[in-house]
Coordinates of C-alpha atoms and ligand atoms in Angstrom, one line a residue:
M1 CA -22.0 -23.6 -1.1
S2 CA -23.9 -26.9 -1.3
D3 CA -24.8 -28.8 1.9
E4 CA -22.2 -31.4 1.1
Q5 CA -19.5 -28.8 0.5
K6 CA -20.5 -27.1 3.8
R7 CA -20.2 -30.4 5.7
V8 CA -16.7 -31.0 4.3
A9 CA -15.6 -27.3 4.8
A10 CA -16.8 -27.3 8.4
G11 CA -13.8 -29.5 9.4
R12 CA -11.3 -27.3 7.6
R13 CA -8.9 -24.9 9.2
V14 CA -7.8 -21.7 7.5
V15 CA -5.0 -19.8 9.3
I16 CA -4.1 -16.3 8.2
A17 CA -0.7 -14.9 9.1
G18 CA -0.9 -11.1 9.4
A19 CA -3.9 -9.1 10.8
G20 CA -3.7 -6.0 8.6
M21 CA -6.2 -5.1 5.8
A22 CA -5.3 -8.1 3.6
G23 CA -5.5 -10.6 6.5
V24 CA -8.7 -9.2 7.9
Q25 CA -10.3 -9.1 4.5
S26 CA -9.3 -12.7 3.8
A27 CA -11.1 -13.8 7.0
V28 CA -14.1 -11.7 6.3
A29 CA -14.3 -12.8 2.6
L30 CA -14.2 -16.4 3.7
R31 CA -17.3 -15.9 5.9
E32 CA -19.0 -13.8 3.2
Q33 CA -18.5 -16.5 0.7
G34 CA -20.0 -19.1 3.1
F35 CA -16.9 -20.8 4.5
T36 CA -17.9 -22.8 7.6
G37 CA -14.6 -24.1 8.9
T38 CA -12.4 -22.5 11.5
V39 CA -10.7 -19.2 10.6
T40 CA -7.7 -18.0 12.8
L41 CA -6.1 -14.7 12.3
I42 CA -2.7 -14.2 13.8
G43 CA -1.1 -10.8 14.0
A44 CA 2.1 -9.5 15.6
E45 CA 0.7 -6.1 16.7
P46 CA -1.2 -6.1 20.0
H47 CA -3.9 -3.7 18.8
Q48 CA -7.3 -4.6 17.5
P49 CA -6.8 -4.8 13.7
Y50 CA -6.9 -1.3 12.2
D51 CA -6.6 0.5 8.9
R52 CA -3.3 2.2 7.9
P53 CA -4.2 5.1 5.6
P54 CA -5.7 7.3 8.4
L55 CA -2.4 7.0 10.3
S56 CA -0.7 9.6 8.1
K57 CA -3.8 11.8 8.0
A58 CA -6.5 12.1 10.8
V59 CA -4.7 9.9 13.4
L60 CA -1.5 11.9 13.1
L61 CA -3.2 15.2 13.7
G62 CA -5.3 13.8 16.6
K63 CA -8.5 14.2 14.6
A64 CA -9.2 10.5 15.1
E65 CA -8.2 8.4 18.1
G66 CA -7.5 5.3 16.0
S67 CA -8.7 3.5 12.9
A68 CA -9.8 0.1 14.2
F69 CA -11.9 -1.9 11.7
D70 CA -15.5 -1.9 12.5
I71 CA -15.8 -5.7 12.4
D72 CA -17.4 -8.0 14.9
F73 CA -14.8 -10.8 14.7
E74 CA -16.5 -12.9 17.4
A75 CA -19.9 -12.8 15.6
L76 CA -18.2 -13.9 12.4
G77 CA -16.5 -16.8 14.2
I78 CA -13.0 -15.5 13.4
E79 CA -10.5 -16.3 16.1
L80 CA -8.1 -13.4 16.7
R81 CA -4.6 -14.2 18.1
L82 CA -3.0 -10.8 18.5
G83 CA 0.4 -9.8 19.8
L84 CA 1.7 -13.1 18.4
D85 CA 4.6 -13.4 16.0
V86 CA 4.6 -16.0 13.3
T87 CA 8.2 -17.3 13.0
G88 CA 8.1 -19.9 10.3
V89 CA 6.1 -22.3 8.2
R90 CA 6.6 -26.0 7.4
P91 CA 4.5 -26.6 4.3
A92 CA 5.2 -30.4 4.3
D93 CA 3.7 -30.7 7.8
H94 CA 0.9 -28.0 7.1
E95 CA 2.2 -26.3 10.2
L96 CA 2.9 -22.7 11.1
D97 CA 5.4 -21.9 13.9
T98 CA 4.6 -19.1 16.3
E99 CA 6.1 -17.8 19.5
A100 CA 3.4 -19.7 21.3
G101 CA 4.0 -23.0 19.5
P102 CA 2.9 -24.7 16.2
V103 CA -0.5 -24.1 14.6
G104 CA -1.8 -26.6 12.1
Y105 CA -3.7 -25.5 9.0
D106 CA -5.5 -27.0 6.0
S107 CA -5.1 -23.7 4.1
L108 CA -2.7 -20.9 5.0
V109 CA -2.9 -17.2 3.9
L110 CA 0.3 -15.2 4.0
A111 CA -0.7 -11.6 4.7
T112 CA 2.2 -10.1 6.7
G113 CA 2.4 -6.9 4.6
A114 CA 5.4 -4.7 4.4
E115 CA 7.8 -3.0 6.8
P116 CA 9.4 0.3 6.3
I117 CA 13.0 0.5 5.1
R118 CA 15.2 2.0 7.8
L119 CA 17.8 4.6 7.2
P120 CA 21.2 3.0 7.7
G121 CA 22.9 4.1 10.9
S122 CA 19.7 5.8 12.3
E123 CA 18.6 2.9 14.4
G124 CA 18.5 3.7 18.1
V125 CA 19.2 7.4 17.5
P126 CA 16.7 9.4 19.7
G127 CA 14.1 11.4 17.7
V128 CA 14.2 9.2 14.6
H129 CA 10.7 7.9 13.6
L130 CA 9.1 5.7 11.0
L131 CA 5.4 5.8 10.0
R132 CA 3.9 2.4 9.5
T133 CA 2.0 1.4 12.6
L134 CA -0.4 2.8 15.1
D135 CA 2.4 2.9 17.6
D136 CA 4.5 5.0 15.2
A137 CA 1.6 7.4 14.7
E138 CA 1.1 7.7 18.4
R139 CA 4.8 8.5 19.0
L140 CA 4.6 11.1 16.3
R141 CA 1.6 12.9 17.5
P142 CA 3.3 14.8 20.3
V143 CA 6.1 15.7 17.9
L144 CA 3.6 17.5 15.8
A145 CA 1.8 19.0 18.8
E146 CA 5.1 20.4 20.1
Q147 CA 5.7 22.0 16.7
H148 CA 9.3 20.6 16.4
E149 CA 11.6 21.5 13.6
V150 CA 11.3 18.3 11.5
V151 CA 13.4 16.7 8.9
V152 CA 11.7 14.3 6.6
V153 CA 13.9 11.8 4.7
G154 CA 12.2 10.8 1.4
A155 CA 9.7 12.7 -0.7
G156 CA 7.5 9.7 -1.6
W157 CA 3.9 9.2 -0.7
I158 CA 4.4 8.9 3.1
G159 CA 6.9 11.8 3.1
A160 CA 4.4 14.0 1.3
E161 CA 1.5 13.1 3.6
F162 CA 3.5 13.4 6.7
T163 CA 4.8 16.8 5.6
T164 CA 1.2 17.9 4.9
A165 CA 0.2 17.0 8.5
A166 CA 3.3 18.5 10.1
R167 CA 2.8 21.8 8.3
D168 CA -0.9 21.8 9.3
A169 CA 0.3 21.3 12.9
G170 CA 2.7 24.3 12.5
C171 CA 6.0 22.5 12.4
S172 CA 8.9 23.8 10.3
V173 CA 9.7 21.0 7.8
T174 CA 12.7 20.3 5.6
V175 CA 12.4 17.3 3.3
V176 CA 15.5 15.7 1.9
E177 CA 15.3 13.6 -1.2
A178 CA 18.2 11.9 -2.9
A179 CA 16.6 12.0 -6.3
D180 CA 16.0 15.1 -8.4
R181 CA 12.3 15.2 -7.7
P182 CA 9.5 13.9 -5.4
L183 CA 8.0 10.5 -6.1
A184 CA 11.0 9.5 -8.3
G185 CA 10.3 5.8 -7.9
A186 CA 6.6 6.1 -8.8
L187 CA 6.2 8.7 -11.5
P188 CA 8.2 9.9 -14.6
A189 CA 10.2 13.2 -14.2
E190 CA 7.8 15.4 -16.2
V191 CA 4.8 14.3 -14.2
A192 CA 6.4 14.5 -10.7
A193 CA 8.2 17.8 -11.5
P194 CA 5.1 20.1 -10.9
M195 CA 4.5 18.4 -7.6
A196 CA 7.8 19.8 -6.2
A197 CA 6.1 23.2 -6.1
W198 CA 3.5 21.8 -3.7
Y199 CA 6.1 21.6 -0.9
A200 CA 7.1 25.2 -1.2
D201 CA 3.4 26.3 -1.5
A202 CA 2.8 24.6 1.9
G203 CA 5.8 26.3 3.4
A204 CA 8.0 23.2 3.5
E205 CA 11.6 23.2 2.1
L206 CA 12.2 20.4 -0.3
R207 CA 15.9 19.7 -0.9
T208 CA 16.5 17.4 -3.9
H209 CA 19.8 15.7 -4.7
A210 CA 20.3 15.6 -0.9
R211 CA 21.8 12.5 0.5
V212 CA 21.8 11.8 4.2
E213 CA 25.3 10.9 5.5
R214 CA 24.4 10.4 9.2
V215 CA 21.9 11.3 11.8
E216 CA 22.8 12.4 15.3
P217 CA 20.4 13.4 18.1
G218 CA 19.1 16.8 17.1
A219 CA 20.6 17.0 13.6
V220 CA 20.8 15.4 10.1
F221 CA 24.0 15.7 8.2
L222 CA 24.0 15.6 4.4
D223 CA 26.9 14.3 2.4
D224 CA 27.8 17.8 1.2
G225 CA 28.5 18.8 4.8
T226 CA 25.2 20.5 5.4
R227 CA 23.9 20.2 9.0
L228 CA 20.1 20.4 9.3
P229 CA 18.8 21.0 12.8
A230 CA 16.1 18.3 13.6
G231 CA 13.9 18.1 16.7
A232 CA 12.6 15.0 15.0
V233 CA 13.5 13.0 11.9
V234 CA 10.8 11.0 10.0
V235 CA 12.1 8.4 7.6
G236 CA 9.9 7.6 4.6
I237 CA 12.2 5.9 2.1
G238 CA 10.0 3.0 1.1
A239 CA 8.8 -0.4 2.4
R240 CA 9.7 -4.0 1.7
P241 CA 7.7 -7.1 2.0
A242 CA 7.7 -8.5 5.6
T243 CA 8.9 -12.0 4.6
A244 CA 12.1 -12.6 6.6
W245 CA 10.2 -15.2 8.6
L246 CA 9.7 -17.3 5.4
A247 CA 13.4 -17.7 4.7
D248 CA 13.5 -21.4 5.6
S249 CA 10.1 -22.3 4.4
G250 CA 11.0 -23.2 0.8
I251 CA 8.2 -20.9 -0.4
A252 CA 9.4 -19.0 -3.5
L253 CA 10.3 -15.4 -3.0
G254 CA 11.1 -12.8 -5.7
A255 CA 13.9 -10.3 -6.1
R256 CA 12.1 -7.8 -4.0
R257 CA 11.8 -10.4 -1.2
E258 CA 8.1 -10.7 -2.0
V259 CA 6.1 -13.9 -2.0
L260 CA 5.7 -15.0 -5.6
A261 CA 2.0 -15.8 -6.0
D262 CA 0.4 -17.1 -9.2
A263 CA -2.7 -15.7 -10.9
R264 CA -4.9 -17.4 -8.3
L265 CA -2.7 -16.0 -5.5
R266 CA -1.4 -19.4 -4.7
T267 CA 2.3 -19.7 -3.6
S268 CA 4.8 -22.3 -4.6
A269 CA 3.7 -24.4 -1.6
P270 CA 0.5 -26.5 -1.6
D271 CA -2.5 -24.9 0.1
V272 CA -0.6 -21.7 0.9
Y273 CA -1.8 -18.4 -0.6
A274 CA -0.3 -14.9 -0.4
V275 CA -2.0 -11.5 -0.7
G276 CA -1.6 -7.8 0.0
D277 CA 1.7 -5.9 0.4
C278 CA 3.8 -9.1 0.9
A279 CA 3.1 -10.7 -2.5
S280 CA 3.4 -10.1 -6.2
F281 CA 1.1 -11.6 -8.8
P282 CA 1.3 -12.0 -12.6
S283 CA -0.9 -9.4 -14.2
G284 CA -2.6 -10.7 -17.3
R285 CA -3.7 -7.2 -18.2
Y286 CA -0.2 -5.7 -18.1
G287 CA 1.8 -8.8 -19.0
E288 CA 4.2 -8.4 -16.1
R289 CA 4.4 -9.3 -12.4
L290 CA 3.1 -6.5 -10.1
L291 CA 4.0 -5.9 -6.5
V292 CA 1.4 -3.4 -5.3
H293 CA 1.7 -1.6 -1.9
H294 CA -1.6 0.0 -1.8
W295 CA -4.9 -0.3 0.1
D296 CA -7.2 -1.3 -2.7
N297 CA -5.0 -4.4 -3.5
A298 CA -5.3 -5.5 0.1
I299 CA -9.1 -5.4 -0.2
Q300 CA -9.6 -6.9 -3.7
G301 CA -7.0 -9.7 -3.5
P302 CA -8.6 -11.4 -0.4
R303 CA -11.8 -12.1 -2.3
T304 CA -9.8 -14.1 -4.8
V305 CA -8.0 -15.9 -2.1
A306 CA -11.3 -16.8 -0.3
A307 CA -12.9 -18.0 -3.5
N308 CA -9.9 -20.2 -4.3
I309 CA -9.7 -21.7 -0.8
I310 CA -13.4 -22.6 -0.9
G311 CA -12.7 -23.9 -4.4
E312 CA -16.2 -23.7 -5.7
S313 CA -15.5 -21.2 -8.5
P314 CA -11.8 -20.8 -8.9
S315 CA -10.9 -17.2 -9.4
V316 CA -8.1 -15.3 -11.2
Y317 CA -6.7 -12.1 -9.8
D318 CA -6.2 -9.4 -12.4
P319 CA -7.2 -6.0 -11.0
V320 CA -6.8 -2.5 -12.3
P321 CA -4.5 -1.3 -9.6
Y322 CA -5.8 1.8 -7.7
F323 CA -4.6 4.1 -5.0
W324 CA -5.0 7.6 -3.7
S325 CA -3.0 10.0 -1.6
E326 CA -4.1 13.1 0.2
Q327 CA -1.3 15.7 0.2
F328 CA -1.0 19.5 0.4
G329 CA -4.8 19.9 0.2
R330 CA -5.0 17.8 -3.0
F331 CA -6.6 14.5 -3.7
V332 CA -4.2 12.5 -5.9
Q333 CA -5.5 9.3 -7.4
F334 CA -3.9 6.8 -9.7
A335 CA -5.4 3.8 -11.6
G336 CA -3.7 1.2 -13.8
H337 CA 0.0 0.7 -14.5
Y338 CA 2.2 2.3 -17.1
A339 CA 5.4 1.1 -18.7
L340 CA 8.3 3.0 -20.4
G341 CA 7.1 3.7 -23.9
D342 CA 3.5 4.3 -23.1
E343 CA 2.3 7.5 -24.7
L344 CA 1.9 10.3 -22.1
I345 CA -1.0 12.7 -22.6
W346 CA -1.6 15.8 -20.4
R347 CA -5.2 16.7 -19.7
G348 CA -5.1 20.1 -18.1
D349 CA -2.4 22.4 -16.8
P350 CA -0.3 21.0 -13.9
T351 CA 0.2 24.5 -12.4
T352 CA -3.6 24.6 -11.7
P353 CA -5.3 22.8 -8.8
A354 CA -6.9 20.1 -11.0
W355 CA -5.2 18.2 -13.8
T356 CA -4.8 14.7 -15.2
V357 CA -2.2 12.6 -17.0
C358 CA -3.1 9.7 -19.1
W359 CA -0.9 6.9 -20.4
L360 CA -1.9 5.1 -23.6
R361 CA -0.5 1.8 -24.8
D362 CA -1.5 0.7 -28.4
G363 CA -4.2 3.4 -28.2
A364 CA -5.8 2.1 -25.0
L365 CA -5.6 3.7 -21.6
S366 CA -3.0 1.8 -19.5
A367 CA -2.9 4.3 -16.5
L368 CA -4.2 7.6 -15.3
L369 CA -3.1 10.1 -12.6
A370 CA -5.8 12.5 -11.5
V371 CA -5.2 15.5 -9.2
G372 CA -8.5 16.9 -8.0
R373 CA -10.4 15.2 -10.9
P374 CA -12.1 12.2 -9.3
R375 CA -14.5 11.9 -12.3
D376 CA -11.6 11.2 -14.6
L377 CA -10.4 8.6 -12.3
A378 CA -13.7 6.8 -12.0
Q379 CA -14.1 6.8 -15.8
A380 CA -10.5 5.7 -16.3
R381 CA -11.0 2.6 -14.2
K382 CA -13.8 1.4 -16.5
L383 CA -11.9 2.4 -19.6
I384 CA -8.8 0.5 -18.5
E385 CA -11.0 -2.5 -17.6
S386 CA -12.6 -2.5 -21.0
A387 CA -9.3 -1.8 -22.9
A388 CA -11.2 0.7 -25.1
R389 CA -9.1 2.7 -27.6
L390 CA -9.0 6.4 -27.0
D391 CA -8.7 9.3 -29.4
P392 CA -5.5 11.2 -28.2
A393 CA -6.8 14.6 -29.2
L394 CA -10.1 14.1 -27.3
T395 CA -8.2 12.6 -24.4
A396 CA -6.1 15.7 -24.1
D397 CA -9.1 18.0 -23.8
P398 CA -10.0 18.3 -20.1
A399 CA -13.4 19.8 -21.0
I400 CA -14.5 16.6 -22.6
P401 CA -15.5 13.8 -20.3
L402 CA -12.9 11.0 -20.6
K403 CA -15.5 8.4 -21.5
R404 CA -16.4 10.6 -24.5
A405 CA -12.8 10.2 -25.7
V406 CA -13.3 6.7 -26.9
A407 CA -12.2 6.4 -30.5
S408 CA -15.0 5.9 -33.0
Ligands
FAD501 C1 0.9 5.5 7.0 C2 0.3 4.9 5.8 C3 -0.6 5.5 5.0 C4 -1.1 4.9 3.8 N1 -2.0 5.6 3.1 C5 -2.4 5.0 1.9 C6 -3.3 5.7 1.1 O1 -3.7 6.9 1.3 N2 -3.8 5.1 0.0 C7 -3.4 3.8 -0.3 O2 -3.8 3.3 -1.4 N3 -2.6 3.1 0.5 C8 -2.1 3.7 1.6 N4 -1.2 3.0 2.4 C9 -0.9 1.6 2.0 C10 -1.9 0.6 2.6 O3 -2.2 0.9 4.0 C11 -1.3 -0.8 2.6 O4 -1.1 -1.2 1.2 C12 -2.1 -1.9 3.3 O5 -2.2 -1.6 4.6 C13 -1.5 -3.3 3.1 O6 -2.2 -4.2 3.8 P1 -1.5 -5.6 4.2 O7 -2.5 -6.3 5.1 O8 -1.1 -6.3 3.0 O9 -0.2 -5.2 5.1 P2 -0.1 -4.5 6.5 O10 -1.0 -3.4 6.6 O11 1.4 -4.2 6.6 O12 -0.5 -5.6 7.5 C14 0.4 -6.7 7.8 C15 0.3 -7.1 9.2 O13 1.0 -8.3 9.4 C16 1.7 -8.2 10.6 N5 2.9 -9.1 10.6 C17 4.1 -8.9 9.9 N6 4.9 -9.9 10.1 C18 4.3 -10.8 10.9 C19 4.7 -12.0 11.5 N7 5.8 -12.6 11.3 N8 3.8 -12.6 12.4 C20 2.6 -12.0 12.7 N9 2.2 -10.9 12.1 C21 3.0 -10.3 11.3 C22 2.1 -6.8 10.7 O14 2.4 -6.4 12.1 C23 0.9 -6.1 10.2 O15 0.0 -5.8 11.2 C24 -0.7 3.6 3.5 C25 0.2 2.9 4.3 C26 0.7 3.5 5.5 C27 1.8 2.8 6.3

């Protein structure tokens, strides 16, 4: 920043709503990029800001106490207001409403993330758990330690990771999934099908086509009349953007209740940005709007937001999406985004510990799923970035490094 820009910026106030990864990284990125105005980070949770992925892994098993970010907010001049709910925003007044009164801003970042979808009728039933927050993980720790009989509702990413931890802890686990396979919302049938065996290998029972009718203390009832004993029930049926507080703001929301951001992560209101799990953005690379509920997006997006707030070098957000999951002793990684019609190419045998699936669109790699093949993943990110065309036969050969599969 030039001295003149620093002088002007010094009087500016950036307020960030939500103190998860996206909010924290927005604050840090502003400082890293030389922003000298005030930065206020407001978060509903009372805890020091923390990272979520360890919650379903080390924290759950008691291998880590917590996962607080190792950031010195005071030294960075970032004001933390924790345990404070943001209740609304009035863009015309450049004011945010909180439980402690209004807060004025020059630029506002919406980073309120997502909240887990609740199982209808299960609210208030003793022994029913979600897994989104540190408090949730702390409530679940004794459940694992006491080796309860657990029913997991939903065989998605969280369901799989929780099942892994619960089996490690010695719980007996039944997973009920309404679809015909795990990860039905994320992966095509032929790719997800081999993953069903992972549950059995870990000693968990996966019941597909299984719909929960009701939950009572100590039991889950399926709609075919089956009664599953349950010392605890863990619901992992997805998450939706935490945007109810924006209902009267006039800020445009999408069909999935997410904030509609543009390519610079600006919302429909002036000086208001949105980033992380709460917002979708138009992907130039994929030609469609993406709503990404993964950690990497909550790290990358904030750099764009900070650059655009500072305004020196306006920046467009067009990442190659990436995420990982640790389940059943496997490291599962995914890069990119596929669409119906992309050509699917297997690279290895899915009954073995390490295999990869590639998706090609017009000959170029659009997405890749790697199980225990991190090198494929690392090379795929670069290949997707460069839109290089791949030779399908070479791509299918797991003995050939993916980067050598580029068509000549
Ligand atoms: C258990 C678990 C494990 C995960 N593991 C992985 C993984 O292995 N790999 C991966 O890629 N991704 C993983 N994720 C996803 C990843 O953690 C999220 O994508 C990431 O945390 C999103 O960050 P965020 O800041 O956008 O949202 P959040 O982390 O949801 O943070 C938003 C914050 O805003 C606060 N907030 C909400 N509403 C308000 C309000 N009105 N006022 C004030 N504050 C508010 C919330 O309390 C929250 O603290 C996991 C998620 C969970 C829950």
